[in-house]
Coordinates of C-alpha atoms in Angstrom, one line a residue:
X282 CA 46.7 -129.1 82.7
X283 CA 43.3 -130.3 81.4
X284 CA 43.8 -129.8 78.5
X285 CA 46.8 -132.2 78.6
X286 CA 44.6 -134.8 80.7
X287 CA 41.9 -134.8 77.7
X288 CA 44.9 -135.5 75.1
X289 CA 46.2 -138.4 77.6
X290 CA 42.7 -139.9 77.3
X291 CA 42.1 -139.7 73.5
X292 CA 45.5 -141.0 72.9
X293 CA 44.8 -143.7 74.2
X294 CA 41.5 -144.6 73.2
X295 CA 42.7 -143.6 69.7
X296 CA 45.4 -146.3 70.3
X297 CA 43.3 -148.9 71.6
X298 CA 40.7 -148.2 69.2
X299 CA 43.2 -148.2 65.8
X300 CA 45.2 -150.8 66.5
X301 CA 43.2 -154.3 65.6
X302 CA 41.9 -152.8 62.1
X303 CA 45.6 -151.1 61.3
X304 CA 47.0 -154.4 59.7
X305 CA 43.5 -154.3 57.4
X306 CA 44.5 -151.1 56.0
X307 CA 47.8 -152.1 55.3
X308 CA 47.5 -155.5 54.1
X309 CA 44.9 -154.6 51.8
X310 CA 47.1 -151.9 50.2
X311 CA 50.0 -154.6 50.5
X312 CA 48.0 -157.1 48.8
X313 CA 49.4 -156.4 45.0
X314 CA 52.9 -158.1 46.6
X315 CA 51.6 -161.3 47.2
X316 CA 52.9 -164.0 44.6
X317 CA 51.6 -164.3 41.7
X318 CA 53.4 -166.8 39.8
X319 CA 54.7 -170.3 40.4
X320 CA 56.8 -172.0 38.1
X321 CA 57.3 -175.7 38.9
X322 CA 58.2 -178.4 36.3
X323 CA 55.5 -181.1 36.5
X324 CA 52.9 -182.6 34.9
X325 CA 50.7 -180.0 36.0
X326 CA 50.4 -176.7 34.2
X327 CA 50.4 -173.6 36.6
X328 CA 49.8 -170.4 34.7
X329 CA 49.5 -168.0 37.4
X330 CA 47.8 -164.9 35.5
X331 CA 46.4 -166.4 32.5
X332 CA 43.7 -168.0 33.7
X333 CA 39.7 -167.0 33.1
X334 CA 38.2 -164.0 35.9
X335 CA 35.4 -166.0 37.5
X336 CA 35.1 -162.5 39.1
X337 CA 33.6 -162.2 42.3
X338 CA 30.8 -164.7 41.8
X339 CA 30.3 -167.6 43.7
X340 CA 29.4 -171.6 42.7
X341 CA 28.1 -174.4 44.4
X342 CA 30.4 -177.8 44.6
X343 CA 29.4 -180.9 42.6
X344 CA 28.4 -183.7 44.2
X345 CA 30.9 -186.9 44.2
X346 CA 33.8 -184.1 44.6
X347 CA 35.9 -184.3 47.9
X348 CA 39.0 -182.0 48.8
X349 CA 41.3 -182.1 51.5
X350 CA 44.4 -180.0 52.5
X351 CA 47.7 -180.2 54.1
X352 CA 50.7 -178.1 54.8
X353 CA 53.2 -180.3 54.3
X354 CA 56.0 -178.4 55.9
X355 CA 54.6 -176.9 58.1
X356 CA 51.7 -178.9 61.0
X357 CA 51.3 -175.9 63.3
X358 CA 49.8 -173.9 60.6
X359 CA 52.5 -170.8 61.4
X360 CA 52.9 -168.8 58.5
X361 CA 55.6 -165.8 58.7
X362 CA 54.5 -162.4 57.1
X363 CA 56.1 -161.4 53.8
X364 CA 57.1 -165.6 53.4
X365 CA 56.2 -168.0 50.9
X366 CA 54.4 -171.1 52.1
X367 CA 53.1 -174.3 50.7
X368 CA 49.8 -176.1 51.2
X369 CA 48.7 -178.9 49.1
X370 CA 45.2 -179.8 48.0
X371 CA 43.7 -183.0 47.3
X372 CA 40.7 -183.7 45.0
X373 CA 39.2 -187.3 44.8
X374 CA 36.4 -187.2 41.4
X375 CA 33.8 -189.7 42.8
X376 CA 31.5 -188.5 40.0
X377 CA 30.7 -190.2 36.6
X378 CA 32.5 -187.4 34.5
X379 CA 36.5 -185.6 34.6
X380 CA 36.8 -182.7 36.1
X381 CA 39.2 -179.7 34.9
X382 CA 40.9 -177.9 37.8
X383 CA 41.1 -174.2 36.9
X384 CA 42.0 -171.9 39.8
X385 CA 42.8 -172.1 43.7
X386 CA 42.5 -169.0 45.5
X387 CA 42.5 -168.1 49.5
X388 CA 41.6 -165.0 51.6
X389 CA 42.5 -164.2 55.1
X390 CA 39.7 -162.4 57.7
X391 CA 39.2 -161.8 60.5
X392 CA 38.3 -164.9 63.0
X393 CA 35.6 -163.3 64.9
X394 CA 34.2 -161.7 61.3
X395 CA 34.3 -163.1 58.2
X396 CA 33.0 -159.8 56.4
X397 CA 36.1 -158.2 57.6
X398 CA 38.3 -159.0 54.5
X399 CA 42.5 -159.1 55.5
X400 CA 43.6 -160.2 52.3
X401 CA 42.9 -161.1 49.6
X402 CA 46.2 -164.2 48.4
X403 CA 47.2 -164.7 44.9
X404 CA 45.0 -166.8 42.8
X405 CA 46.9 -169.8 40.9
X406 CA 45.4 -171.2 37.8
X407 CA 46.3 -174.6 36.1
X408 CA 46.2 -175.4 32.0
X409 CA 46.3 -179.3 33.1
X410 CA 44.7 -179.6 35.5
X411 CA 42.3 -182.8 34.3
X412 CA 40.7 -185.2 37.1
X413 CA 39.1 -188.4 35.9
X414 CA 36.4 -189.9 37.1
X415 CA 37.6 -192.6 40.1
X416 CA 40.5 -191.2 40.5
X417 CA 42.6 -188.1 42.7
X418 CA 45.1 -185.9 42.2
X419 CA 47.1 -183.6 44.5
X420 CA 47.6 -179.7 43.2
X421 CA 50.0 -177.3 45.3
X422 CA 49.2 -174.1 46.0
X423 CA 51.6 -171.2 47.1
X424 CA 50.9 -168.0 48.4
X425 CA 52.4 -165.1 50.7
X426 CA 50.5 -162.9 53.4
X427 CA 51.3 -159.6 53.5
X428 CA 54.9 -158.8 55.2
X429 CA 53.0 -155.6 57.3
X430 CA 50.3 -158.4 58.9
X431 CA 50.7 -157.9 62.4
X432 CA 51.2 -161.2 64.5
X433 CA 48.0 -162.9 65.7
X434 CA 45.6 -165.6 64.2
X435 CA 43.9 -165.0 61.2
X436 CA 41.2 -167.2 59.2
X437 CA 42.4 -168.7 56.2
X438 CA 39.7 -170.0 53.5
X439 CA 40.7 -171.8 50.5
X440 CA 38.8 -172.3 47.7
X441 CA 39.3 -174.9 44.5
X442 CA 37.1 -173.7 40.9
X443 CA 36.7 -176.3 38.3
X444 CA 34.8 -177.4 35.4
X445 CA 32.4 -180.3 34.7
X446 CA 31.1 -180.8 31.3
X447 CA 32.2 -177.0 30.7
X448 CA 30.0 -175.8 34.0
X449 CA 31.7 -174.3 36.8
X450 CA 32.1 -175.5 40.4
X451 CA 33.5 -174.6 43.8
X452 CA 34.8 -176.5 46.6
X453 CA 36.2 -175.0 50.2
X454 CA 39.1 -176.9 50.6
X455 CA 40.0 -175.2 53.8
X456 CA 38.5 -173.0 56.1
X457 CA 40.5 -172.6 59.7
X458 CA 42.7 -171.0 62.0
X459 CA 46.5 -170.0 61.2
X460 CA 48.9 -168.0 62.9
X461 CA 51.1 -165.3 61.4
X462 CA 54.3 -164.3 62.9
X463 CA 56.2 -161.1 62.3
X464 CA 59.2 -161.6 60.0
X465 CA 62.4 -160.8 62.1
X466 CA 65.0 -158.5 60.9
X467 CA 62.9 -155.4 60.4
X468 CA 61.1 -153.1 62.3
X469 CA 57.7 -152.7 60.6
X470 CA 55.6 -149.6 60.2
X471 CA 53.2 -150.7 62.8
X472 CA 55.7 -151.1 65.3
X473 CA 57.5 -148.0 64.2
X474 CA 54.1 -145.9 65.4
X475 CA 52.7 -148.2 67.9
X476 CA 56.4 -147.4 70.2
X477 CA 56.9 -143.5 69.0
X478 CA 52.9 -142.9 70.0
X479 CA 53.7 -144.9 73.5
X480 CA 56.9 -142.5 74.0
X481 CA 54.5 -139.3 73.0
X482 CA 52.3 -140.9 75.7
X483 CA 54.9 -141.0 78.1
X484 CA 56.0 -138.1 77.6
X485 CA 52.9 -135.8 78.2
X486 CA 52.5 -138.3 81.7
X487 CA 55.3 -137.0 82.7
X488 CA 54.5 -133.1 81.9
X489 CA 51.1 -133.5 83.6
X490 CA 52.6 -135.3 86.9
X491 CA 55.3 -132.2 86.8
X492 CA 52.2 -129.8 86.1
X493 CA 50.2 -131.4 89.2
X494 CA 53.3 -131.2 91.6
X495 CA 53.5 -127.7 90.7
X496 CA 50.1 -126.5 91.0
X497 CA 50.0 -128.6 94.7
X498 CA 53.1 -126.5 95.7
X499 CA 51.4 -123.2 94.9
X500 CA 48.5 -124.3 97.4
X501 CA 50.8 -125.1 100.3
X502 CA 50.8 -122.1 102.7
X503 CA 54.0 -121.4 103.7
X504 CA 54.7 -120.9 108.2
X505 CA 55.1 -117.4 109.1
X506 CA 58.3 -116.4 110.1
X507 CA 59.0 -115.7 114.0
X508 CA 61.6 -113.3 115.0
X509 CA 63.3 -113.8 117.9
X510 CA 65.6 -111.7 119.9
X511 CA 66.7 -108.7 122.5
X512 CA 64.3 -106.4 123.2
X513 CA 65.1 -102.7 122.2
X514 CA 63.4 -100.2 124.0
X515 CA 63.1 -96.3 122.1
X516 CA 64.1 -93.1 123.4
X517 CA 60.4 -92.3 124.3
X518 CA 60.1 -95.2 126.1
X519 CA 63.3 -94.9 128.0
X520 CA 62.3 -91.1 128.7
X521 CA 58.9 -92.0 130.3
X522 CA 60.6 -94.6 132.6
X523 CA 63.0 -91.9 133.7
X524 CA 62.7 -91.6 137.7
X525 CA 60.6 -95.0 138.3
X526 CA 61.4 -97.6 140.5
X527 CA 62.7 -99.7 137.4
X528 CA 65.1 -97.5 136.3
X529 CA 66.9 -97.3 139.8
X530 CA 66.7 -101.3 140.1
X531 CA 68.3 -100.9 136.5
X532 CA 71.2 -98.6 137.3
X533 CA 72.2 -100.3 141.1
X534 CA 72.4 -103.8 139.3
X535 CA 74.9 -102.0 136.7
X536 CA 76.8 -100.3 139.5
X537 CA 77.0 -104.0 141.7
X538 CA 78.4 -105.2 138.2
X539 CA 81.1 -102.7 137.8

């Protein structure tokens, strides 16, 4: 029965200890699904893949550039897993030369740590993506979290890269709080093993009450049992009374009977 109380208790700091950093695993392995091309007709040239790896380096933002965002559908910021959404991002060239809009790109982390990488979202580049100087422009961007993100709230950061004068630049364009929620339909994996580990657990509760109720019943000391009834007296005894005052009272109270 001990050994059963130990499993109770790793179970379920096992549980409590898995389940915030479950979704990483999986979205991170999920995150080759995200979109990866959009095709709109406009005036601006998306080109999903084909545009140049910045790799994983980071630039600074050139002064006279401002960005803003909006999701234009969708004000509470709720985003449903395995869903595309749309957010669209503003750039106002305040500068003396045009800019060239190459890429957007966003991540998801963790809010409390933004070292703890979610996802990575798709990065969508633009062939025409020209700003002049004085003047803004809108570009969309559209991307799909993972479908096996757990519900909660997530950081999202948006980033904008684009040239000046054939240098490259970086702007945040958004860096905030949104809320996933669980696609409906489907049961996903999490959920799956987050209900069959709480049956498991339920299970081996009730095979340690059982065991404890048992082991309790052993300890109770049953009553001795009391016999009650005539008294038999044995042929010694009846031969040693022989002739004594108790066996004439005995035999004149069965004579007065008959």
């Amino acid at each position: 029965m001990a050994s059963i109380h130990k499993f109770l208790v790793f179970s379920l700091a096992l549980l409590l200890f898995a389940s915030p950093f479950l979704q990483v695993a999986r979205c991170q392995s999920d995150s080759d699904d995200a979109v990866d091309t959009i095709e709109e007709s406009n005036d601006i040239g998306i080109v999903g893949d084909d545009t140049q790896d910045f790799g994983d380096g980071t630039f600074s933002s050139a002064p006279g550039i401002d960005t803003i965002s909006v999701f234009p559908k969708n004000s509470a910021r709720l985003i449903t897993a395995g869903e595309e959404s749309e957010l669209l991002v503003g750039v106002k060239n305040d500068g003396d030369s045009s800019l060239n809009v190459i890429a957007i790109k966003a991540s998801i982390h963790l809010p409390f740590d933004h070292r703890l990488l979610v996802q990575n979202l798709s990065t969508q580049g633009f062939n025409n993506g020209s700003v002049p100087a004085s003047a803004q422009a809108t570009f969309p961007y559209l991307f799909a979290v993972s479908k096996f993100m757990q519900p909660g709230n997530f950081d999202l950061v948006g980033t904008i890269i684009y040239e000046i004068d054939d240098h490259p630049f970086q702007s945040t364009f958004f860096n905030g709080t949104i809320e996933v929620a669980e696609a409906g339909g489907f049961l996903s994996m999490e959920s799956v093993f987050l209900v069959t580990l709480g049956a498991a657990l339920l299970v081996l509760l009730g095979l340690w009450i059982h065991g404890q109720i048992q082991h309790l019943s052993k300890k109770t000391k049953r009553a001795p049992k009391v016999e009650v009834g005539t008294r038999s007296t044995d042929a010694s005894t009846d031969e040693w009374l022989q002739g004594t005052a108790f066996t004439q009272s005995l035999s004149s109270k069965s004579k007065k009977k008959k």
